[in-house]
PDB file of C-alpha atoms in Angstrom:
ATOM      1  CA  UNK A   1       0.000   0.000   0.000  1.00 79.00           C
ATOM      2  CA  UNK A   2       2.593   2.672   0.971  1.00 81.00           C
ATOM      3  CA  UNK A   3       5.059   1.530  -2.424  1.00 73.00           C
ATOM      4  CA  UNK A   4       1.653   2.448  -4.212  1.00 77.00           C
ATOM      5  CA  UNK A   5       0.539   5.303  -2.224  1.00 82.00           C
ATOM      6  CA  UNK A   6       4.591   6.554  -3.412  1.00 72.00           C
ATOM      7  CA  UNK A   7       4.244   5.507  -6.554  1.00 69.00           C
ATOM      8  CA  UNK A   8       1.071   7.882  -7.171  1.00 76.00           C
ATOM      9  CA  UNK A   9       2.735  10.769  -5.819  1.00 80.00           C
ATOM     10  CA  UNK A  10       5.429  10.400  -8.262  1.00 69.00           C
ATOM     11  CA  UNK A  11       7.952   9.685  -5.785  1.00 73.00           C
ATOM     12  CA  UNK A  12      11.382   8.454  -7.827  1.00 69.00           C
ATOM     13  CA  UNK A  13      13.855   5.731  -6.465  1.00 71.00           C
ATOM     14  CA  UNK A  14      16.209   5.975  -8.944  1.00 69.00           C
ATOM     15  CA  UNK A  15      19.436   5.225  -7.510  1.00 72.00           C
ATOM     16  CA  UNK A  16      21.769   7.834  -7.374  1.00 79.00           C
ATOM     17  CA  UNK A  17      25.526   7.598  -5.724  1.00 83.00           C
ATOM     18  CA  UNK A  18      25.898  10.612  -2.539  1.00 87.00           C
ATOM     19  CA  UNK A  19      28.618  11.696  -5.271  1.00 86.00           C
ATOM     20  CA  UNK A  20      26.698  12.244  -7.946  1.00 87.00           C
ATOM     21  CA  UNK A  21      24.436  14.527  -5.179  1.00 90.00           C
ATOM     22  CA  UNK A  22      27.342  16.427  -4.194  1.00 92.00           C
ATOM     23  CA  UNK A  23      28.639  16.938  -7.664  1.00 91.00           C
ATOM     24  CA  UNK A  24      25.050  18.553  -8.860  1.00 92.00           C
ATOM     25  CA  UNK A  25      25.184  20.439  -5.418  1.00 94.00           C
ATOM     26  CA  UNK A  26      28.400  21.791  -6.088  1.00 93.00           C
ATOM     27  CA  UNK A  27      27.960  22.657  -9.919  1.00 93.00           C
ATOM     28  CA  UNK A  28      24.709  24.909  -8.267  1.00 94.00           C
ATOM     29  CA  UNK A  29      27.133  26.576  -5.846  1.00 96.00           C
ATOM     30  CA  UNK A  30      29.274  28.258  -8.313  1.00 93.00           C
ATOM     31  CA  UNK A  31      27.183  28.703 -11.078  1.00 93.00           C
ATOM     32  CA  UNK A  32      24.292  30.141  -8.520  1.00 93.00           C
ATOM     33  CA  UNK A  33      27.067  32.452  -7.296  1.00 93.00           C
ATOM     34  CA  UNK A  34      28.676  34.065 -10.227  1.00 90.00           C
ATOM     35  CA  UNK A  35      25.128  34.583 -11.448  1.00 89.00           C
ATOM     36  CA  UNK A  36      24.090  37.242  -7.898  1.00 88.00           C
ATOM     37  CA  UNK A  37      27.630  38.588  -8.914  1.00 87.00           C
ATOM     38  CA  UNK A  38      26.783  39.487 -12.226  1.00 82.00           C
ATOM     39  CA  UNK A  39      23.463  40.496 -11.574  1.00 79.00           C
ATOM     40  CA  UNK A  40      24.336  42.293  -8.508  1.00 82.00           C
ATOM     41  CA  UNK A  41      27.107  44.552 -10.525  1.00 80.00           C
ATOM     42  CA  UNK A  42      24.001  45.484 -13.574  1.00 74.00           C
ATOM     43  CA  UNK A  43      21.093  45.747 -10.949  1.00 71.00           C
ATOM     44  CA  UNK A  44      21.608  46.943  -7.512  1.00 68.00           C
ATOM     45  CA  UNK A  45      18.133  47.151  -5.991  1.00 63.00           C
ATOM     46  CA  UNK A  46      15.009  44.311  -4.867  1.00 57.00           C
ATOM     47  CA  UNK A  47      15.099  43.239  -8.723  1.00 65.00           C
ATOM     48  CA  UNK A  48      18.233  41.294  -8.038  1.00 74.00           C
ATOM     49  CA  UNK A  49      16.726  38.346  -6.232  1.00 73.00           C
ATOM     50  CA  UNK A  50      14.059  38.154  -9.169  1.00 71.00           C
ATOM     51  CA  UNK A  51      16.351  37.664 -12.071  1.00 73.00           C
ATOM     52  CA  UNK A  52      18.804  35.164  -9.767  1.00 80.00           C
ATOM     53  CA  UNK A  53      15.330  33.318  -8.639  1.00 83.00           C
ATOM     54  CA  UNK A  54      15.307  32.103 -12.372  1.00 89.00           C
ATOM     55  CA  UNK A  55      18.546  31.369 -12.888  1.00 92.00           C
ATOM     56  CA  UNK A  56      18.085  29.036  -9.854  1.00 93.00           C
ATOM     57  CA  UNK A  57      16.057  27.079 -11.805  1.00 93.00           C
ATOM     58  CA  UNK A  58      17.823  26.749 -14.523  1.00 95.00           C
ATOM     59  CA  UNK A  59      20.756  25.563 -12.166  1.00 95.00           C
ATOM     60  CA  UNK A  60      18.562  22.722 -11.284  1.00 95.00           C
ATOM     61  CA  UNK A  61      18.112  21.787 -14.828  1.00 94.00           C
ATOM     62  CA  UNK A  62      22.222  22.262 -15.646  1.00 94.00           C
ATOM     63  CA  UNK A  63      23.734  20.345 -12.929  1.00 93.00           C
ATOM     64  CA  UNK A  64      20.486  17.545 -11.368  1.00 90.00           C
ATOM     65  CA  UNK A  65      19.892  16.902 -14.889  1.00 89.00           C
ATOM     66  CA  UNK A  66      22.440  17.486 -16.720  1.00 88.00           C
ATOM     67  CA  UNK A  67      21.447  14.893 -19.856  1.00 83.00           C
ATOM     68  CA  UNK A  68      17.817  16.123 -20.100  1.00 86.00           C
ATOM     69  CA  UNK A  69      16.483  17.842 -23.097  1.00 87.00           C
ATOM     70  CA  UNK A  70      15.458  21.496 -21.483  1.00 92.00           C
ATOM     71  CA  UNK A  71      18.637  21.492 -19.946  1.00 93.00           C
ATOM     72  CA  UNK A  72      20.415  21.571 -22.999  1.00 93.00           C
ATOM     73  CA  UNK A  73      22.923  24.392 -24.164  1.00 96.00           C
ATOM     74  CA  UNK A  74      20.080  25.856 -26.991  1.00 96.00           C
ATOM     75  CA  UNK A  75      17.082  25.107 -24.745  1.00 96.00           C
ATOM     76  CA  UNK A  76      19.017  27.131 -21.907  1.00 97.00           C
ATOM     77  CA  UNK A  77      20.458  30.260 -24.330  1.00 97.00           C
ATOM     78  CA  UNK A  78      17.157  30.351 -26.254  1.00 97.00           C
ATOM     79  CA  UNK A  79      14.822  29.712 -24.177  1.00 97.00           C
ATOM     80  CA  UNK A  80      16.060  32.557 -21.695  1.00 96.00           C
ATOM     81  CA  UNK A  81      16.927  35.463 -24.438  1.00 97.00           C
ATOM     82  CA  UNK A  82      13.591  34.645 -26.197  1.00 97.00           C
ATOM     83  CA  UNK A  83      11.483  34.929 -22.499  1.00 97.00           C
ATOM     84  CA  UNK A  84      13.354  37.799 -22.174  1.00 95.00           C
ATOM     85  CA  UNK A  85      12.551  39.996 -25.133  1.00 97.00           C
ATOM     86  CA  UNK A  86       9.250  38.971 -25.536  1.00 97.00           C
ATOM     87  CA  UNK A  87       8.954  39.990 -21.721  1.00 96.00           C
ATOM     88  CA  UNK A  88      10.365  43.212 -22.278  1.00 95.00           C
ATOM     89  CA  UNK A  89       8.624  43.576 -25.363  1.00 96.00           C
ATOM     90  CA  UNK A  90       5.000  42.976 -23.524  1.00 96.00           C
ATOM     91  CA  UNK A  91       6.304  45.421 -20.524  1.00 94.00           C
ATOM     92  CA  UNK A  92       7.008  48.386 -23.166  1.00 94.00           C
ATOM     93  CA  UNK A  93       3.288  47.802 -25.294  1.00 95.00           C
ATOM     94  CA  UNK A  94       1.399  46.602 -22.527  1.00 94.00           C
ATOM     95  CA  UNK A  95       1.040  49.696 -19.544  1.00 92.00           C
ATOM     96  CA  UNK A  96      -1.488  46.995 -17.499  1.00 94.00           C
ATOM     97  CA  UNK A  97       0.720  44.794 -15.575  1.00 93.00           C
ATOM     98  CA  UNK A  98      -1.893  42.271 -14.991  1.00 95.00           C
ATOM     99  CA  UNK A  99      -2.593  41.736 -18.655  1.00 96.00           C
ATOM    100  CA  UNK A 100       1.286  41.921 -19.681  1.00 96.00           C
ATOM    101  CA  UNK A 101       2.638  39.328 -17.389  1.00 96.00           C
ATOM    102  CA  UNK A 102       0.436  36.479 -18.449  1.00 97.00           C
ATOM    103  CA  UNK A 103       0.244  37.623 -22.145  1.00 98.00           C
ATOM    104  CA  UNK A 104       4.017  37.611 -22.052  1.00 97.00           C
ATOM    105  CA  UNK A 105       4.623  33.779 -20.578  1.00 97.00           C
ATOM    106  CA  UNK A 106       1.799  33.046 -22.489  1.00 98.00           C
ATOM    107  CA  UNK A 107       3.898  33.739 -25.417  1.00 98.00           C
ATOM    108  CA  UNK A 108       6.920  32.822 -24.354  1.00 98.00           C
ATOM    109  CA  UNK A 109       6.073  29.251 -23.976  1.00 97.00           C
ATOM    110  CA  UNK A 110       4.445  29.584 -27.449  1.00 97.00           C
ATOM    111  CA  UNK A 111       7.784  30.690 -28.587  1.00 97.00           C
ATOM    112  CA  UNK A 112      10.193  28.079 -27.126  1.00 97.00           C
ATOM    113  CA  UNK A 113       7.614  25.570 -28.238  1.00 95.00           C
ATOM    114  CA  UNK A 114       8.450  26.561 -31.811  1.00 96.00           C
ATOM    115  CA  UNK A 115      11.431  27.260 -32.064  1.00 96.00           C
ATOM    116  CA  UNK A 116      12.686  23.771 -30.221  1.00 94.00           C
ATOM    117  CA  UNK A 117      13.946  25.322 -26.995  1.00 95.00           C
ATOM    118  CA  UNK A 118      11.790  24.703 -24.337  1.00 94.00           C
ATOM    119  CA  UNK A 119      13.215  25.771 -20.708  1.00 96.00           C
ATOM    120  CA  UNK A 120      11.048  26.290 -18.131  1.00 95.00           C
ATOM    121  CA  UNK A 121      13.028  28.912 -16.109  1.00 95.00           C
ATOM    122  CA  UNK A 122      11.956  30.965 -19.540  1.00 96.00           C
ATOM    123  CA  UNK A 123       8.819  31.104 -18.185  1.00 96.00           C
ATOM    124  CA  UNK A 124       9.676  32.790 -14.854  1.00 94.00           C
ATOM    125  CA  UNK A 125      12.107  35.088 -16.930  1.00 94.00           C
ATOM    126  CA  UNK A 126       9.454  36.142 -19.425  1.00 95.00           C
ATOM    127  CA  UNK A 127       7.005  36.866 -15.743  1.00 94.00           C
ATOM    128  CA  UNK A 128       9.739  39.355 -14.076  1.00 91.00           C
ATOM    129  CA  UNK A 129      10.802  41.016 -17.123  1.00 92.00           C
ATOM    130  CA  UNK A 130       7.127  41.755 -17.391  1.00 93.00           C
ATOM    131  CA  UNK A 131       6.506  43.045 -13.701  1.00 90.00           C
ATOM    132  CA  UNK A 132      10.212  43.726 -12.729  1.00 80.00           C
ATOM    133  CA  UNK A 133      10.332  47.236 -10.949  1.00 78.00           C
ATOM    134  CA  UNK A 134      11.186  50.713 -12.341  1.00 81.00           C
ATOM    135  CA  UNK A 135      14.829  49.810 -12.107  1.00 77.00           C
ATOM    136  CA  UNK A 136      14.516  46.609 -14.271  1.00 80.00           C
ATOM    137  CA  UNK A 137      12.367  48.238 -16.435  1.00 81.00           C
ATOM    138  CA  UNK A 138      14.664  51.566 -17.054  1.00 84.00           C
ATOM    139  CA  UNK A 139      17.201  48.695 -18.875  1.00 84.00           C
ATOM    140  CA  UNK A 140      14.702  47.915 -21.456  1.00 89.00           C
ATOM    141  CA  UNK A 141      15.703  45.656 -24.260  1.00 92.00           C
ATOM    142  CA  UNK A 142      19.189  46.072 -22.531  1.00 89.00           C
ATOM    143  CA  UNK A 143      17.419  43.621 -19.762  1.00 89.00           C
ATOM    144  CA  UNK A 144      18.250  40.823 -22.534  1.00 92.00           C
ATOM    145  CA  UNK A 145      21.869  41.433 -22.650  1.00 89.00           C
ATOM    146  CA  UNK A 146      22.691  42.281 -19.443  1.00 82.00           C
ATOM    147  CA  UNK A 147      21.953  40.757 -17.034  1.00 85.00           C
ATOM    148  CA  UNK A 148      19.983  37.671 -18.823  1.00 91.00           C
ATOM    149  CA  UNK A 149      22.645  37.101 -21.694  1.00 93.00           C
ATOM    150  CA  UNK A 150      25.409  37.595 -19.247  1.00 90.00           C
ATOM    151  CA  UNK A 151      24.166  35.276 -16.522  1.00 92.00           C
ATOM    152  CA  UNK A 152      23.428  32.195 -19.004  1.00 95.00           C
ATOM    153  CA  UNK A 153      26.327  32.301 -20.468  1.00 94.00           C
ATOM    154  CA  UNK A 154      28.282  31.848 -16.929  1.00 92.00           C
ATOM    155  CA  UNK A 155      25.989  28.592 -15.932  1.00 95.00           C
ATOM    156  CA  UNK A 156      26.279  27.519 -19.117  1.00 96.00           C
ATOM    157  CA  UNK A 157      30.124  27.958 -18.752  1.00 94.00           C
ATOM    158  CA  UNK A 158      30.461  26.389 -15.188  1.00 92.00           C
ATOM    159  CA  UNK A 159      27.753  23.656 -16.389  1.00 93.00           C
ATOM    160  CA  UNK A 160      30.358  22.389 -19.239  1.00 93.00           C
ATOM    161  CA  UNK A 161      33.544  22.731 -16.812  1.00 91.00           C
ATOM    162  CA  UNK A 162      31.698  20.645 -14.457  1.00 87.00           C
ATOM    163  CA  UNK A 163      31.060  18.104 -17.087  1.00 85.00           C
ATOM    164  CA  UNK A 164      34.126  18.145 -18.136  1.00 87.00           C
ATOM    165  CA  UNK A 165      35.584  17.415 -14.462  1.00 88.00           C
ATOM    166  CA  UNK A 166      34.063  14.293 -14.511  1.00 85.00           C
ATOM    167  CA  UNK A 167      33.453  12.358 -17.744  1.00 79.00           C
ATOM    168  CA  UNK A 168      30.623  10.263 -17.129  1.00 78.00           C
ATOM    169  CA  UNK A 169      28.518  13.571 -16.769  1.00 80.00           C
ATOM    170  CA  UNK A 170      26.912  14.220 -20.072  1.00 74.00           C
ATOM    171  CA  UNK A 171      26.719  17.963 -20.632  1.00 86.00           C
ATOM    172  CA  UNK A 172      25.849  19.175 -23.238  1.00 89.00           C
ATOM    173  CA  UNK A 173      24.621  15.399 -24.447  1.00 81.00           C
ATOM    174  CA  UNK A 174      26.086  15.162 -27.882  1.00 81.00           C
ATOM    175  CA  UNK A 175      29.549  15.157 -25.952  1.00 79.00           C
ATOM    176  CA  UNK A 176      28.648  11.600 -24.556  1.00 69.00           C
ATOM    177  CA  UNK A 177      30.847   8.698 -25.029  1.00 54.00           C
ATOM    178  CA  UNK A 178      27.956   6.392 -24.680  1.00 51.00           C
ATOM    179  CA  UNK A 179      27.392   5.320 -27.982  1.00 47.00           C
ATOM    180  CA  UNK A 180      24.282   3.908 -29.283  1.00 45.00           C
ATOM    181  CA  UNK A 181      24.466   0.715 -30.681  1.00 47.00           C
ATOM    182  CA  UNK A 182      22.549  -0.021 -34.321  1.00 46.00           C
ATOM    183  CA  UNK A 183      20.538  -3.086 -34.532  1.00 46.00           C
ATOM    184  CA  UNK A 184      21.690  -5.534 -37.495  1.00 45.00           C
ATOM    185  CA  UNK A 185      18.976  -5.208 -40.001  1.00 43.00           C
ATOM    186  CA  UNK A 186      19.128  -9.260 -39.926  1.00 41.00           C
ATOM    187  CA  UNK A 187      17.333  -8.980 -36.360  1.00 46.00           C
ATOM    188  CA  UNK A 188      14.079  -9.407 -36.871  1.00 49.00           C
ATOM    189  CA  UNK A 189      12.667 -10.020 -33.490  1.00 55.00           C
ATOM    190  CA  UNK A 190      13.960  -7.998 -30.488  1.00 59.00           C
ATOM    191  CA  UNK A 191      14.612 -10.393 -26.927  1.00 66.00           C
ATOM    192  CA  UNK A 192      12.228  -9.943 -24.332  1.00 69.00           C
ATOM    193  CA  UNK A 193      13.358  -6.763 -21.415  1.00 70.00           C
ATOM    194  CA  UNK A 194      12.150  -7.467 -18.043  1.00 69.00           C
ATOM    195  CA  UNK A 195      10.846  -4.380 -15.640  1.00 66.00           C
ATOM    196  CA  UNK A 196      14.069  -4.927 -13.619  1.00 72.00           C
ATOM    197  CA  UNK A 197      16.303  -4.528 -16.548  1.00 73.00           C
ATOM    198  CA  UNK A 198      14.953  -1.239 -17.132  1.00 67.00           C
ATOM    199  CA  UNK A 199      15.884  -0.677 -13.535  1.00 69.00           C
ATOM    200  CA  UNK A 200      19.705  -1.999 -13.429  1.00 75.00           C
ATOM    201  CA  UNK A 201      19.899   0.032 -16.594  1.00 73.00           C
ATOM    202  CA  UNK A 202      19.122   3.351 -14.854  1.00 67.00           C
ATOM    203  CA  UNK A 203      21.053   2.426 -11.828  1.00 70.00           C
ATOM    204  CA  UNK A 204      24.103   2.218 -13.984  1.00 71.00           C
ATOM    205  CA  UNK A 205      23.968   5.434 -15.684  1.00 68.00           C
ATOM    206  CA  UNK A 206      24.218   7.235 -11.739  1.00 67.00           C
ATOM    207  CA  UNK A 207      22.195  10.600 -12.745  1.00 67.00           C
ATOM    208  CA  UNK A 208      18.822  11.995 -12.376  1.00 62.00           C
ATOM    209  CA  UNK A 209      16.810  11.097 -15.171  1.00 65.00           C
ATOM    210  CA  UNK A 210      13.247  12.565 -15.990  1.00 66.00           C
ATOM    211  CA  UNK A 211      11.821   9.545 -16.954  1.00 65.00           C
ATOM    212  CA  UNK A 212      11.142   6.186 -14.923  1.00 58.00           C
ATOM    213  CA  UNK A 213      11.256   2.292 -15.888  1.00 60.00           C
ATOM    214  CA  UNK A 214       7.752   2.352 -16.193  1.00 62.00           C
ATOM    215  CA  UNK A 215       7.853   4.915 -18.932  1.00 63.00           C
ATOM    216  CA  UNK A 216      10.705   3.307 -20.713  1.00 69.00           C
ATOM    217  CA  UNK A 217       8.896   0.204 -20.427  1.00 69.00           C
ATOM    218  CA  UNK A 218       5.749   1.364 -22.060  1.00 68.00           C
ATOM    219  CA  UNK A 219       8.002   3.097 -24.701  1.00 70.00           C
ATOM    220  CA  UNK A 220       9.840  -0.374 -25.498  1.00 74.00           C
ATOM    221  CA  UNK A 221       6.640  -1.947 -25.601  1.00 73.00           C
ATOM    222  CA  UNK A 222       5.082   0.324 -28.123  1.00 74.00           C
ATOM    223  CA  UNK A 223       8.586   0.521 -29.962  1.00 71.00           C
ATOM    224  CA  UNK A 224       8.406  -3.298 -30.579  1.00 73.00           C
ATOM    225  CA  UNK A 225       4.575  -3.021 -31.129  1.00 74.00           C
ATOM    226  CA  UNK A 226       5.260  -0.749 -33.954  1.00 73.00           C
ATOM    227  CA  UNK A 227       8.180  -3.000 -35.528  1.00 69.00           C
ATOM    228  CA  UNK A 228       6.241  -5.958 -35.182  1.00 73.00           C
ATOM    229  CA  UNK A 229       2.909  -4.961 -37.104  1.00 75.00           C
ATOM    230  CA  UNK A 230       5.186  -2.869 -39.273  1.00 70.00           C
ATOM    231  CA  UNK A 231       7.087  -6.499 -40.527  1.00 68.00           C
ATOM    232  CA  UNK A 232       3.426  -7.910 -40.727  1.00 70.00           C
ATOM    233  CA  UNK A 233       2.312  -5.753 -42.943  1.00 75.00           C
ATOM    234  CA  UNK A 234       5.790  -5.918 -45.134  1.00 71.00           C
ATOM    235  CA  UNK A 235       5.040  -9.716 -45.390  1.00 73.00           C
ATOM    236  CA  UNK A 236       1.451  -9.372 -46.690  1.00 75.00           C
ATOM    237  CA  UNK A 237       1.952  -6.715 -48.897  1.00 68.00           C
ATOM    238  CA  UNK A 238       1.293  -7.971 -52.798  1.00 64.00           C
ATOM    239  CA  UNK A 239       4.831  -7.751 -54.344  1.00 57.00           C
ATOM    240  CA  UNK A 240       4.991  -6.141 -57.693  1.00 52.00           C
ATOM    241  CA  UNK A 241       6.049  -7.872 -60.475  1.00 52.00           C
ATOM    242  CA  UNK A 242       8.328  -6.214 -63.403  1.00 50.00           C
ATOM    243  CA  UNK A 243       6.679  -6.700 -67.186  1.00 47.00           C
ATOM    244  CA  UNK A 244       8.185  -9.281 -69.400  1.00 44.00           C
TER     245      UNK A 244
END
C-alpha cells in the first residue's frame, strides 16, 4: 500500500551515488554564485533576487539533470533570451501589468515551443521582465543582454567545466561517449526486457533522469509493437512484379 501510495505521488527511487548529489550540489554553488555577482554589478536594488530566482532554476536543470532535453545548451540560451525579449517587449506595449505578465509567458512558452527550446526557467524570466520594478524596467531591451545574456552564459560555462571534471557527466549530451548501438537489419525479433532490466539500466547510468522504468517500459513496448505490425504488414503486402 505505501510503495503504491509513493508511486502515485510520483515519488522516484532511482538510484543515485551521494557523489553524484554532491557533484550537482556543487555545480549549483558556483554557477548560482557568479550569477548574484553578475546580476548584482548590472542591478543593484530588490530586482536582483528576481532575475537570480530564475537562474536558480535553470541551475537545477544544468547540474540535477544534466542529460535532459530542457537542460540543454540551446534550450538554456534560447529559451532565456527569447522569455526575455518577448517579456520586455509585452512590458514596453502593454502599460497593465496584470494583462502583460500572463500575455508575455503566455507567449513565451508559445515561442520556445516553436522554435525547439523549451526551458522552463523561460517562463519565470518572461514573468519578471514583465513586472520587474522601475529599475529593471529603465534597462529595457538592454534587460536581454545584461543581465539575462550575461548570466546564461556563466551557468552555461560552469555547467560544461563541471562536465568536463568528470566524464561520465553528459553535458551538453552530444559530448557523450555512450554510444548507441545499431541493430543488425538481420534482427528481426527484439529479446524480451524485463521491468528490472529497465531498472539496473538506470542504476548504472548514476544521474537523475526525468523519466522512470515504467515509462521506458511502455516506450519499449510500443517501440516493438510498432516494428512488429510494421514487418506484418511488409510480409502481406502484394509484391509487384516487373513486365516481361
Amino acid at each position: 500500500m505505501l510503495r503504491k501510495l509513493l508511486d502515485l505521488a510520483g515519488v522516484d527511487f532511482t538510484p543515485i551515488s551521494h557523489g553524484e548529489r554532491w557533484i550537482s550540489i556543487s555545480g549549483a554553488f558556483f554557477g548560482i554564485l557568479l550569477v548574484y555577482l553578475c546580476s548584482s554589478y548590472f542591478l543593484h536594488g530588490q530586482d536582483v533576487p528576481l532575475v537570480v530566482a530564475s537562474m536558480g532554476a535553470s541551475a537545477v536543470l544544468l547540474f540535477a539533470v544534466p542529460h535532459g532535453a530542457l537542460s540543454q545548451p540551446w534550450a538554456l540560451v534560447g529559451g532565456q533570451l527569447i522569455s526575455a525579449l518577448i517579456g520586455v517587449t509585452c512590458s514596453e506595449l502593454i502599460p497593465q501589468v496584470w494583462l502583460a505578465v500572463p500575455v508575455a509567458v503566455a507567449l513565451a512558452v508559445g515561442a520556445m515551443h516553436y522554435l525547439r527550446c523549451i526551458h522552463p526557467p523561460g517562463g519565470a524570466t518572461a514573468l519578471v521582465a514583465a513586472m520587474g520594478g522601475p529599475e529593471l524596467h529603465a534597462l529595457g531591451y538592454g534587460f536581454v543582454l545584461e543581465p539575462v545574456l550575461l548570466n546564461v552564459l556563466v551557468i552555461l560555462v560552469v555547467a560544461v567545466v563541471f562536465s568536463w571534471m568528470f566524464p561520465w557527466r553528459r553535458y551538453p549530451a552530444f559530448l557523450s561517449e555512450d554510444k548507441v548501438e545499431t541493430p543488425s537489419e538481420i534482427i528481426t525479433a527484439y529479446p524480451a526486457i524485463s521491468h528490472e532490466d529497465f531498472v539496473y539500466a538506470l542504476s548504472q547510468i548514476d544521474s537523475f533522469i526525468d523519466v522512470n522504468e515504467h515509462d521506458l517500459m511502455r516506450i519499449y513496448q510500443l517501440a516493438t509493437k510498432h516494428h512488429t505490425l510494421g514487418n506484418e504488414l511488409a510480409s502481406t503486402s502484394p509484391k509487384k512484379h516487373g513486365c516481361s
